[in-house]
Structures are given as C-alpha cells and as structure tokens.
Amino acid sequence: MTAPAPTAPAPTVTTLVNPADETVIGTVEHTTWEGVDEAVPRATMAQVGWAALAPAERAAALRRFAAAVDAAVEGLAALETRNSGHPLTQSRWEASHVRDVLTYYSAAPERMIGQQIPVAGGIDVTFLEPIGVIGIIVPWNFPLTIASWGFAPALAAGNAVIIKPAEWTPLTAIRLAGIALESGLPAGLFQVLPGRGSVVGERLVAHPGVGKIVFTGSTETGQKVMAGCAANVKAVTLELGGKSANVVFADSDLELAAATAPYAVFENAGQDCCARSRILVQESVFDRFLELMEPAVKGVVVGAPTDEATEMGPLVSKAHFDKVASYLDDDARIAFRGTAPSGPGFWFAPTVLLPTSADDRAVTDEIFGPVVTVQSFRDEAHAIELANASRYGLSGSIWTRDLGRALRVTRGIASGNLSVNSHSSVRYSTPFGGFKQSGIGRELGPDAAAAFTETKNVFISTAASSTEGTP
Ligand code: NDP
C-alpha cells in the first residue's frame, strides 16, 4: 500500500492562466505519488465513520453541504470564470447544479434499498455496501459539474472520495473541499489532490486502497485508466468523448432547428462531450437550413466571460487553441464563421465547415472546440447510417414533426442520450453515459448511488434449532 513510486517525481507547480486575457491567476502545487499514498488511508478512516452514521444523519450532512454550496455559488462561479474562461452566467449555472446534484442525492442514503428474495429454508436479503474510497478523475471542460456527478452519489452511498482535478482547472474543486469541511463533513472524507494525471491519476488507479475509479476525459486516457483498473480488478466508470449528430429532417420546424443548432455545439466554446458537432440535414432543405443558420451563428455573443451578455468564452488554453485551429487547414471548406475578440486570450470564432468527404478528420475527430460540420442525407436510413458512422455514441438530437420517425431514429442511433426537437442532454435526475467508445457505465439518475456499492447477499436459515422443543 505504501510502495514507493517507481519514478517518484519531485513536487512541481502549475501556473494557472486566465484564458480570457492570459494573465497569471496563481500557482498550484502538485500532489506527489507519496501524497496520494498519504491521502488514501485518511479517506479510508473517514469512510468508516461516515458509513456508520445513521442514513438520516448522512442525508442531513449532504443537505448541509448543499446549503453551503448554495451560499458559495457566486464565489465559485467567479473562480470558475477566471480559471476556465466560462461565461459567468454559465459558471453560475454550474455551481448551482452542484448544489442541486447534492440535494438530489441527499435523498439516497435513506433509499439504499436491498431486496428480499424468496428461497427455501430461510430468508435471503441483499445489502448495498459502500465500496470504500472512490477516485474521481475530472477533466478541464466542466470542473465543477463533472466532479459532482461522481462525489455526490458516492458520498450518499457511504463512500469517501478523492478528487483529481485537471491540471489546468483545479481551483473550484479545491474550494469545494474547503466548503465540504466548513459544512461539517469529516476531515478526510472529501479530498482534492491537484496534480498531474500521470502521477495523481495513475496512483489513484493503481492504489489498492481505492475501490473504484470514475474517469471523465479523452477516450485514449480512458483506455489507459481502464487497463490500470483491469490490472487491479477495480471497478471503473468511463465518460469519454463524443461526436454527436444533430439530425434535421425536412418536416421539422426548420427555423427553430437552425436557430438552436449553434447553441448545441458552441456552448462552452464547443468543449463539451455532448456537443452536436455534426449537423446532418435532409438534402431537400440543406441550402435553406444553412441560410437560416448563418445569422444564428453570427449572432452568438462571443466576448468577455465576465460580461452578463456573453454566450461563448475563450478556449481553455493555448495548447488546446492550437489543437482546434489545426482543423482549419488549407483543405477546410469554411461555410461561414461568427466573431470573436482579438488581442490576448484564446479566442476562436464559431466556425461552420462543409466537409468534402465523410472521412474528413473534421467529421471523425472530437475537435472539442467551436467547429461544426454540416452534411446532407437522403432519407431516414441514410440519416441513421451517417449518425452511427462514428466510434463515439454519447448524445444527439433529432428534429422532425413525425413522432413515429422520431422514435424510429432515436432507437436506430447508437447513443446514450438523445433528444427530440431539443438539445437537452444532462439532467441530474436522468441517467447519462455513452455507447461504443464514449464510455462505460452511467452517471446521474436514480441508480447512480447504487453504482458506488457492492451487493452483499445474506441467507438466514429459519430451520428449527436442534434443541428446540427438547426439555
Ligand atoms: P485527458 O483525458 O488526458 O484528461 C482528463 C483527466 O485525466 C485529467 O484530469 C488528466 O490529468 C487525467 N489524466 C491524464 N493522464 C492520466 C493517466 N495516465 N491516468 C489517470 N489520469 C490521467 O484529456 P485532455 O485534457 O488531454 O484533453 C484531450 C482531449 O480529450 C480533448 O481535446 C477532448 O477531445 C477530450 N476530452 C473529453 C472530455 C469529455 O468530457 N469527454 C473532457 C476532456 C477532454 P491532467 O489534467 O493532469 O492531464
């Protein structure tokens, strides 16, 4: 358990930069391999006391945590906007969402209901036992919300959590750890260990004291995490990338479909695993759709994240900006673009591409930026074929006025979260997760707390004792 790191790196720091103006906002020291090894026993100790609390007491503690987050929404939002560049209105929603997720799962401790199964010779009951310590590895695109999808149901089920935020965006998770303590959660139950994925992430995956890993991020890193979990026979949930289709049929409300399409992909500057980054339009309305969409794209308000009117902020970092920009090479056929500020900051204008082939890397790769491709399809079968022509299967939208078609197409698309005549993907009360290489397992919804438990089966004999009835 305390085996030294094979390559024990010295502590280092990350310099954090505001993506909107490139000013330095602070530094954060990395947790070392040994630091993880010290955190795990602290979590294990705290978990024992937490799991022993009466369910109603655990529920009340989670409600106090939710109330403390509620009181801190403005501060958390301002911090997220500075660190991640999210528009303030969006950051506020994200911080409030954490409160709501905690409130939703505060009802779970008193509902961790097992089964009573009919068997011969006695009764058989199941218990949902907490796993113990849960490692939660979080990406930089939604630092607050994605962390909460792991920690809220995990705590509700009686576990301790150790969160590894992304190196670029650790500040709100660090603040949440302070809020957890201030709200009365026991020390050690909710720990945040900033640092490198190759150190903190890998040690959490390998550490025998961590019973389950919840990972959100790229498919490539997810594969590594899964392999590490396999080597340790450790449970894992993966929420990976996406390249989701927005399928627009000729019989849809075309004006509404075109007006909303930009927001389905450019929100959070396209840094969203649910982004509908492939628009598929029935060929008979293709030109009309583009005509309607152009003013909508140009109307997206891209600007200072602190401005209340801003709808889209900058990309998270220079490295990510360079990656996204690489998709606008000489071969890219740009239909039209929106606007973005010039000057310092990682600004990238919303961009609509008309790919020349279905193999174009802008069609196949998760760009994770404000870039969308538009392709045409002939009929329902062709729409389903194109929508499914991806290694991913996370979300998607279908626009049609024909209910039967909506149901046929949603059943035909291999994706975990679909919406009809809307772009909704995430509600804390409904399950969320991907098909194919978009992931394994589901987060959120009524069953999420149970995913942080082991089922224990107990048989109790009702046979009369051999001494019963004897004088
Ligand atoms: P990663 O998948 O590499 O990072 C996600 C998290 O995993 C971060 O906390 C990271 O830490 C950590 N991590 C990195 N390596 C390891 C490891 N070996 N073991 C355990 N944890 C590790 O994503 P990137 O930040 O590199 O983004 C690359 C691309 O991934 C994006 O452009 C996008 O396409 C996709 N992506 C998808 C997301 C989604 O929501 N599905 C979210 C983020 C990215 P650290 O920050 O220190 O590297």
Coordinates of C-alpha atoms and ligand atoms in Angstrom, one line a residue:
M1 CA 0.0 0.0 0.0
T2 CA 2.9 2.4 0.7
A3 CA 5.1 1.1 -2.1
P4 CA 7.4 3.9 -3.3
A5 CA 6.8 5.4 -6.7
P6 CA 8.9 3.8 -9.4
T7 CA 9.8 7.2 -10.8
A8 CA 8.8 9.4 -7.7
P9 CA 8.9 12.9 -9.3
A10 CA 9.7 15.9 -7.3
P11 CA 6.8 18.2 -6.4
T12 CA 6.2 20.8 -9.1
V13 CA 3.6 23.6 -9.6
T14 CA 1.2 24.6 -12.4
T15 CA 0.9 28.2 -13.2
L16 CA -2.7 29.0 -13.9
V17 CA -3.7 31.4 -16.7
N18 CA -7.0 33.2 -17.2
P19 CA -8.0 32.0 -20.7
A20 CA -9.8 35.3 -21.5
D21 CA -6.7 37.6 -21.1
E22 CA -3.7 35.3 -20.5
T23 CA -3.0 36.9 -17.1
V24 CA -1.5 34.6 -14.4
I25 CA -4.0 34.0 -11.7
G26 CA -1.9 31.8 -9.4
T27 CA 0.0 28.6 -9.0
V28 CA -1.0 25.3 -7.6
E29 CA 1.4 22.8 -6.2
H30 CA 1.2 19.2 -7.5
T31 CA 0.4 16.3 -5.2
T32 CA 3.2 13.7 -5.4
W33 CA 2.8 9.9 -5.6
E34 CA 3.6 9.8 -1.8
G35 CA 0.9 12.5 -1.3
V36 CA -1.7 10.2 -2.8
D37 CA -0.4 7.3 -0.6
E38 CA -0.9 9.6 2.5
A39 CA -4.4 10.7 1.4
V40 CA -5.8 7.2 0.9
P41 CA -5.6 6.0 4.5
R42 CA -7.1 9.3 5.6
A43 CA -10.0 8.7 3.3
T44 CA -10.3 5.1 4.5
M45 CA -10.5 6.2 8.1
A46 CA -13.1 8.9 7.4
Q47 CA -15.2 6.5 5.4
V48 CA -15.6 4.0 8.2
G49 CA -17.2 6.7 10.4
W50 CA -19.3 8.1 7.6
A51 CA -20.7 4.8 6.6
A52 CA -21.6 4.1 10.3
L53 CA -23.7 7.2 10.5
A54 CA -27.5 6.6 10.5
P55 CA -28.8 7.1 7.0
A56 CA -30.8 10.2 8.0
E57 CA -27.7 11.7 9.5
R58 CA -25.8 11.2 6.3
A59 CA -28.7 12.7 4.4
A60 CA -28.7 15.7 6.7
A61 CA -24.9 16.2 6.3
L62 CA -25.3 16.2 2.5
R63 CA -28.1 18.7 2.7
R64 CA -25.8 21.0 4.8
F65 CA -23.1 20.6 2.2
A66 CA -25.6 21.5 -0.5
A67 CA -26.7 24.6 1.5
A68 CA -23.0 25.6 1.9
V69 CA -22.5 25.3 -1.8
D70 CA -25.7 27.4 -2.4
A71 CA -24.2 30.1 -0.2
A72 CA -21.0 30.0 -2.2
V73 CA -22.5 30.0 -5.7
E74 CA -21.3 33.5 -6.6
G75 CA -17.7 32.9 -5.4
L76 CA -17.4 29.5 -7.1
A77 CA -18.8 31.0 -10.3
A78 CA -16.4 33.9 -10.3
L79 CA -13.5 31.5 -9.7
E80 CA -14.6 29.1 -12.5
T81 CA -14.9 32.0 -14.9
R82 CA -11.3 33.2 -14.0
N83 CA -9.8 29.7 -14.2
S84 CA -11.7 28.1 -17.1
G85 CA -13.0 31.1 -19.0
H86 CA -16.6 30.1 -18.8
P87 CA -19.2 32.9 -19.2
L88 CA -20.3 34.0 -15.8
T89 CA -23.9 33.1 -16.5
Q90 CA -22.8 29.5 -17.3
S91 CA -20.5 29.3 -14.3
R92 CA -23.3 30.3 -12.0
W93 CA -25.5 27.5 -13.5
E94 CA -22.6 25.1 -13.0
A95 CA -22.2 26.0 -9.3
S96 CA -25.9 25.8 -8.7
H97 CA -26.0 22.5 -10.5
V98 CA -23.5 21.1 -7.9
R99 CA -26.0 22.2 -5.2
D100 CA -28.8 20.5 -7.0
V101 CA -26.9 17.3 -7.5
L102 CA -26.0 17.2 -3.8
T103 CA -29.6 17.9 -2.9
Y104 CA -30.9 15.2 -5.2
Y105 CA -28.5 12.5 -3.8
S106 CA -29.1 13.6 -0.2
A107 CA -32.3 11.6 -0.6
A108 CA -30.4 8.5 -1.4
P109 CA -29.0 7.4 2.0
E110 CA -32.4 6.6 3.2
R111 CA -33.3 4.8 0.0
M112 CA -30.4 2.4 -0.4
I113 CA -32.9 -0.4 -0.5
G114 CA -31.8 -4.0 -0.9
Q115 CA -34.0 -7.0 -1.9
Q116 CA -35.7 -9.8 -0.1
I117 CA -35.6 -12.9 -2.3
P118 CA -37.8 -16.0 -1.9
V119 CA -35.7 -19.0 -1.2
A120 CA -36.2 -22.4 0.6
G121 CA -35.3 -22.8 4.2
G122 CA -35.0 -19.2 5.3
I123 CA -34.9 -15.7 4.1
D124 CA -32.5 -14.1 1.7
V125 CA -31.7 -10.4 1.8
T126 CA -29.3 -8.2 0.0
F127 CA -27.4 -5.1 1.3
L128 CA -25.9 -2.3 -0.7
E129 CA -22.5 -1.9 1.0
P130 CA -20.3 1.1 0.2
I131 CA -17.2 0.3 -1.9
G132 CA -14.9 2.4 0.4
V133 CA -12.7 5.0 -1.3
I134 CA -13.6 6.3 -4.7
G135 CA -11.1 8.1 -7.0
I136 CA -12.7 10.7 -9.2
I137 CA -10.6 11.9 -12.2
V138 CA -12.0 15.1 -13.6
P139 CA -11.3 16.9 -17.0
W140 CA -11.0 20.6 -17.5
N141 CA -14.1 21.3 -19.5
F142 CA -16.7 21.2 -16.7
P143 CA -14.6 21.1 -13.5
L144 CA -17.4 21.6 -11.0
T145 CA -20.3 19.7 -12.5
I146 CA -18.5 16.6 -13.6
A147 CA -16.8 16.3 -10.2
S148 CA -20.2 16.4 -8.5
W149 CA -21.7 13.6 -10.7
G150 CA -19.1 11.4 -9.0
F151 CA -18.8 12.7 -5.5
A152 CA -22.5 13.3 -4.6
P153 CA -23.8 9.8 -5.3
A154 CA -20.6 8.2 -4.0
L155 CA -20.9 10.1 -0.7
A156 CA -24.6 9.3 -0.5
A157 CA -23.8 5.6 -0.7
G158 CA -21.4 5.8 2.2
N159 CA -18.0 6.2 0.5
A160 CA -15.1 8.7 0.8
V161 CA -14.0 10.5 -2.3
I162 CA -10.6 11.6 -3.6
I163 CA -10.9 14.0 -6.5
K164 CA -8.1 14.7 -9.0
P165 CA -9.0 17.8 -10.9
A166 CA -7.5 18.6 -14.3
E167 CA -4.1 20.3 -14.1
W168 CA -5.4 23.4 -15.8
T169 CA -8.6 23.9 -13.8
P170 CA -8.2 22.8 -10.2
L171 CA -9.4 26.0 -8.3
T172 CA -13.1 25.3 -7.9
A173 CA -12.5 21.7 -6.8
I174 CA -10.0 22.9 -4.2
R175 CA -12.6 25.5 -3.0
L176 CA -15.3 22.8 -2.8
A177 CA -13.0 20.8 -0.5
G178 CA -13.0 23.8 1.8
I179 CA -16.7 24.2 1.6
A180 CA -17.2 20.5 2.4
L181 CA -15.2 20.9 5.6
E182 CA -16.9 24.1 6.6
S183 CA -20.3 22.4 6.2
G184 CA -19.3 19.8 8.7
L185 CA -18.2 16.8 6.6
P186 CA -15.5 14.9 8.4
A187 CA -11.8 15.6 7.5
G188 CA -10.5 13.1 5.0
L189 CA -13.9 12.3 3.5
F190 CA -13.7 14.7 0.6
Q191 CA -10.2 15.3 -0.5
V192 CA -8.9 17.1 -3.6
L193 CA -5.4 16.3 -4.9
P194 CA -4.3 18.6 -7.7
G195 CA -1.5 17.4 -9.8
R196 CA -0.6 15.5 -12.9
G197 CA -2.7 12.8 -14.5
S198 CA 0.5 10.7 -14.9
V199 CA 1.2 10.9 -11.2
V200 CA -2.0 11.5 -9.1
G201 CA -4.4 9.9 -11.6
E202 CA -2.2 6.9 -12.2
R203 CA -1.6 6.4 -8.5
L204 CA -5.3 6.5 -7.7
V205 CA -5.9 3.9 -10.4
A206 CA -3.1 1.6 -9.1
H207 CA -3.6 2.1 -5.3
P208 CA -5.2 -1.0 -3.7
G209 CA -7.0 1.2 -1.2
V210 CA -9.1 2.9 -3.9
G211 CA -12.0 0.7 -4.7
K212 CA -13.4 2.4 -7.8
I213 CA -12.4 5.0 -10.4
V214 CA -14.7 7.4 -12.0
F215 CA -13.0 8.9 -15.1
T216 CA -14.1 11.6 -17.5
G217 CA -11.9 12.7 -20.3
S218 CA -10.5 11.5 -23.6
T219 CA -11.0 8.0 -25.0
E220 CA -7.2 7.5 -25.2
T221 CA -6.6 8.3 -21.5
G222 CA -9.8 6.4 -20.6
Q223 CA -8.3 3.3 -22.2
K224 CA -5.2 3.6 -20.1
V225 CA -7.3 4.1 -16.9
M226 CA -9.4 1.1 -17.8
A227 CA -6.3 -1.1 -18.4
G228 CA -4.9 0.1 -15.0
C229 CA -8.2 -0.8 -13.3
A230 CA -8.2 -4.2 -15.0
A231 CA -4.7 -4.9 -13.7
N232 CA -6.1 -4.3 -10.2
V233 CA -9.6 -5.8 -10.8
K234 CA -11.0 -2.4 -9.9
A235 CA -14.5 -1.1 -10.8
V236 CA -14.4 1.8 -13.3
T237 CA -16.9 4.2 -14.9
L238 CA -15.7 5.9 -18.1
E239 CA -17.3 9.0 -19.5
L240 CA -15.4 9.7 -22.7
G241 CA -15.6 11.7 -25.9
G242 CA -18.3 12.3 -28.4
K243 CA -19.0 13.4 -31.9
S244 CA -22.7 13.7 -31.8
A245 CA -25.1 14.2 -34.6
N246 CA -27.9 16.8 -34.9
V247 CA -30.2 15.3 -37.4
V248 CA -32.6 17.7 -39.1
F249 CA -35.4 16.3 -41.2
A250 CA -37.2 18.3 -43.9
D251 CA -40.5 18.0 -42.0
S252 CA -39.1 19.7 -38.9
D253 CA -39.5 23.3 -37.6
L254 CA -36.5 24.3 -39.7
E255 CA -36.4 27.9 -38.3
L256 CA -36.2 26.6 -34.7
A257 CA -33.7 23.8 -35.6
A258 CA -31.4 26.3 -37.4
A259 CA -31.7 28.9 -34.6
T260 CA -30.8 26.4 -31.9
A261 CA -28.1 24.4 -33.7
P262 CA -25.3 26.8 -32.9
Y263 CA -26.0 26.6 -29.1
A264 CA -25.9 22.8 -29.3
V265 CA -22.3 22.9 -30.3
F266 CA -20.8 26.3 -29.4
E267 CA -21.8 26.3 -25.8
N268 CA -18.7 26.2 -23.6
A269 CA -16.8 27.0 -26.8
G270 CA -17.5 23.5 -28.0
Q271 CA -15.6 22.0 -25.1
D272 CA -18.4 19.7 -24.3
C273 CA -18.5 15.9 -24.8
C274 CA -22.3 16.3 -25.7
A275 CA -21.6 18.9 -28.4
R276 CA -23.7 18.2 -31.5
S277 CA -20.7 18.8 -33.7
R278 CA -22.0 17.0 -36.8
I279 CA -25.1 18.6 -38.3
L280 CA -26.9 16.2 -40.7
V281 CA -29.6 17.9 -42.8
Q282 CA -32.0 16.3 -45.3
E283 CA -30.9 17.2 -48.8
S284 CA -34.2 18.8 -49.8
V285 CA -33.8 21.6 -47.2
F286 CA -30.0 21.7 -47.0
D287 CA -29.5 25.1 -48.6
R288 CA -32.4 26.7 -46.7
F289 CA -31.1 25.3 -43.4
L290 CA -27.7 26.9 -44.0
E291 CA -29.3 30.2 -44.9
L292 CA -31.2 30.2 -41.7
M293 CA -28.3 29.1 -39.6
E294 CA -25.8 31.7 -40.8
P295 CA -27.4 34.6 -38.9
A296 CA -27.8 32.4 -35.8
V297 CA -24.0 31.6 -35.9
K298 CA -23.1 35.2 -36.4
G299 CA -25.4 36.2 -33.6
V300 CA -23.6 34.1 -30.9
V301 CA -22.3 36.6 -28.5
V302 CA -18.6 35.8 -28.0
G303 CA -16.8 38.0 -25.5
A304 CA -15.5 38.7 -22.0
P305 CA -16.7 35.9 -19.7
T306 CA -17.5 38.4 -17.0
D307 CA -20.0 40.2 -19.2
E308 CA -23.5 39.0 -18.4
A309 CA -24.5 39.1 -22.1
T310 CA -21.7 36.8 -23.2
E311 CA -22.8 33.4 -24.6
M312 CA -19.4 31.9 -25.5
G313 CA -16.0 32.5 -23.9
P314 CA -12.4 31.6 -25.0
L315 CA -10.9 28.1 -25.3
V316 CA -9.3 26.8 -22.1
S317 CA -5.6 27.1 -23.1
K318 CA -3.1 27.9 -25.8
A319 CA -2.3 24.2 -26.3
H320 CA -6.0 23.5 -26.8
F321 CA -6.4 26.5 -29.1
D322 CA -3.6 25.2 -31.3
K323 CA -5.3 21.8 -31.5
V324 CA -8.6 23.2 -32.5
A325 CA -7.0 25.7 -35.0
S326 CA -5.3 22.7 -36.7
Y327 CA -8.7 21.7 -38.2
L328 CA -8.9 24.9 -40.2
D329 CA -6.1 24.0 -42.5
D330 CA -5.9 24.8 -46.3
D331 CA -8.3 21.9 -47.1
A332 CA -11.1 23.0 -44.8
R333 CA -14.1 24.4 -46.6
I334 CA -15.5 27.1 -44.4
A335 CA -19.2 27.9 -45.0
F336 CA -19.2 30.9 -42.6
R337 CA -17.9 32.0 -39.2
G338 CA -19.1 34.0 -36.3
T339 CA -17.0 36.6 -34.5
A340 CA -14.5 36.6 -31.6
P341 CA -12.5 39.2 -29.8
S342 CA -8.9 39.9 -30.9
G343 CA -6.0 40.5 -28.6
P344 CA -4.9 38.4 -25.6
G345 CA -6.9 35.3 -24.8
F346 CA -7.6 32.0 -26.5
W347 CA -10.4 33.2 -28.7
F348 CA -11.8 31.2 -31.5
A349 CA -14.8 32.3 -33.6
P350 CA -17.7 29.8 -34.1
T351 CA -16.9 28.0 -37.4
V352 CA -19.2 26.1 -39.8
L353 CA -17.4 23.6 -42.2
L354 CA -18.7 21.8 -45.2
P355 CA -16.7 18.7 -45.4
T356 CA -16.0 17.1 -48.8
S357 CA -15.9 13.6 -47.5
A358 CA -17.3 11.5 -44.6
D359 CA -13.7 10.6 -43.8
D360 CA -12.6 14.2 -43.3
R361 CA -11.0 14.4 -39.9
A362 CA -13.2 17.3 -39.0
V363 CA -16.1 14.8 -39.3
T364 CA -14.5 11.9 -37.5
D365 CA -12.4 13.6 -34.7
E366 CA -13.7 15.1 -31.5
I367 CA -12.4 18.6 -32.1
F368 CA -13.7 19.9 -28.7
G369 CA -13.9 23.5 -30.0
P370 CA -16.4 25.7 -31.7
V371 CA -16.3 24.0 -35.0
V372 CA -19.2 22.2 -36.6
T373 CA -19.6 20.2 -39.8
V374 CA -22.8 20.2 -41.9
Q375 CA -23.5 17.2 -44.2
S376 CA -26.6 16.2 -46.1
F377 CA -28.6 12.9 -46.1
R378 CA -31.2 11.4 -48.4
D379 CA -33.7 9.6 -46.1
E380 CA -34.2 8.1 -42.7
A381 CA -32.0 5.1 -43.2
H382 CA -29.1 7.3 -44.6
A383 CA -29.5 9.7 -41.6
I384 CA -29.1 6.8 -39.1
E385 CA -26.2 5.4 -41.1
L386 CA -24.3 8.7 -41.0
A387 CA -25.2 9.4 -37.4
N388 CA -23.8 6.0 -36.5
A389 CA -20.6 6.4 -38.6
S390 CA -18.5 7.3 -35.5
R391 CA -16.5 5.5 -32.9
Y392 CA -18.5 7.6 -30.4
G393 CA -22.1 7.4 -29.2
L394 CA -22.7 9.9 -26.5
S395 CA -25.6 12.2 -27.4
G396 CA -27.5 13.7 -30.3
S397 CA -30.7 15.4 -31.4
I398 CA -33.4 14.6 -33.9
W399 CA -35.6 17.3 -35.4
T400 CA -38.9 16.2 -37.0
R401 CA -42.6 16.7 -36.6
D402 CA -43.3 13.0 -37.3
L403 CA -43.5 11.2 -33.9
G404 CA -43.1 7.7 -35.4
R405 CA -39.9 8.8 -37.3
A406 CA -38.6 10.4 -34.1
L407 CA -38.9 7.1 -32.3
R408 CA -37.5 5.0 -35.2
V409 CA -34.5 7.3 -35.5
T410 CA -33.8 7.5 -31.7
R411 CA -34.0 3.7 -31.5
G412 CA -31.7 3.4 -34.5
I413 CA -28.9 5.7 -33.3
A414 CA -26.4 4.0 -31.1
S415 CA -26.1 6.8 -28.5
G416 CA -26.7 7.1 -24.8
N417 CA -28.5 10.5 -24.6
L418 CA -30.8 11.7 -27.4
S419 CA -33.3 14.5 -27.5
V420 CA -36.1 15.1 -30.0
N421 CA -36.8 18.7 -31.0
S422 CA -34.4 20.0 -28.3
H423 CA -30.8 19.7 -27.4
S424 CA -31.1 18.6 -23.8
S425 CA -28.5 16.1 -22.6
V426 CA -27.9 16.3 -18.9
R427 CA -30.4 16.3 -16.1
Y428 CA -29.3 15.2 -12.7
S429 CA -32.4 13.0 -12.4
T430 CA -31.9 11.0 -15.6
P431 CA -29.1 8.6 -16.5
F432 CA -26.1 9.9 -18.5
G433 CA -23.4 8.0 -20.4
G434 CA -22.2 6.7 -23.7
F435 CA -22.4 3.8 -26.2
K436 CA -19.3 2.5 -28.0
Q437 CA -16.1 4.4 -27.2
S438 CA -18.0 7.1 -25.5
G439 CA -17.8 5.2 -22.3
I440 CA -18.9 2.5 -19.9
G441 CA -21.5 2.8 -17.1
R442 CA -24.0 5.5 -16.4
E443 CA -23.8 8.6 -14.1
L444 CA -26.7 10.6 -12.6
G445 CA -30.3 9.5 -12.4
P446 CA -32.0 7.4 -9.7
D447 CA -29.5 4.5 -9.9
A448 CA -26.2 6.4 -9.6
A449 CA -25.7 5.9 -5.8
A450 CA -26.1 2.1 -6.2
A451 CA -23.2 2.1 -8.7
F452 CA -21.0 3.1 -5.7
T453 CA -21.9 -0.1 -3.8
E454 CA -21.2 -3.8 -3.7
T455 CA -24.2 -6.0 -3.4
K456 CA -23.9 -8.4 -0.4
N457 CA -26.2 -11.4 -0.3
V458 CA -27.2 -12.9 3.1
F459 CA -29.1 -16.0 3.7
I460 CA -30.7 -16.5 7.2
S461 CA -31.8 -20.0 8.0
T462 CA -35.3 -20.4 9.5
A463 CA -34.8 -24.1 10.3
A464 CA -35.8 -25.0 13.8
S465 CA -32.8 -25.4 16.1
S466 CA -31.9 -29.0 17.0
T467 CA -32.5 -28.2 20.7
E468 CA -35.9 -26.6 20.2
G469 CA -38.7 -28.4 21.9
T470 CA -36.4 -30.7 24.0
P471 CA -36.9 -30.3 27.7
Ligands
NDP1 P1 -7.4 13.7 -20.7 O1 -8.3 12.6 -20.9 O2 -5.9 13.4 -20.9 O3 -7.6 14.3 -19.2 C1 -8.7 14.0 -18.4 C2 -8.2 13.8 -16.9 O4 -7.4 12.7 -16.8 C3 -7.3 15.0 -16.4 O5 -7.6 15.1 -15.0 C4 -6.0 14.4 -16.6 O6 -5.0 15.0 -15.8 C5 -6.2 13.0 -16.2 N1 -5.2 12.0 -16.7 C6 -4.3 12.2 -17.8 N2 -3.5 11.2 -17.9 C7 -3.9 10.2 -17.0 C8 -3.4 8.9 -16.7 N3 -2.4 8.3 -17.3 N4 -4.0 8.3 -15.6 C9 -5.1 8.9 -15.0 N5 -5.5 10.1 -15.2 C10 -4.9 10.8 -16.2 O7 -7.9 14.9 -21.6 P2 -7.0 16.1 -22.1 O8 -7.1 17.2 -21.1 O9 -5.7 15.7 -22.6 O10 -7.9 16.5 -23.4 C11 -7.7 15.9 -24.7 C12 -8.9 15.7 -25.4 O11 -9.8 14.8 -24.7 C13 -9.8 16.9 -25.6 O12 -9.4 17.7 -26.7 C14 -11.1 16.3 -25.9 O13 -11.2 15.9 -27.2 C15 -11.1 15.1 -25.0 N6 -11.8 15.4 -23.7 C16 -13.1 14.9 -23.5 C17 -13.7 15.1 -22.3 C18 -15.1 14.6 -22.0 O14 -15.8 15.3 -21.3 N7 -15.5 13.5 -22.5 C19 -13.2 16.0 -21.3 C20 -11.8 16.5 -21.6 C21 -11.2 16.1 -22.7 P3 -4.1 16.3 -16.3 O15 -5.0 17.4 -16.4 O16 -3.1 16.4 -15.3 O17 -3.6 15.8 -17.7

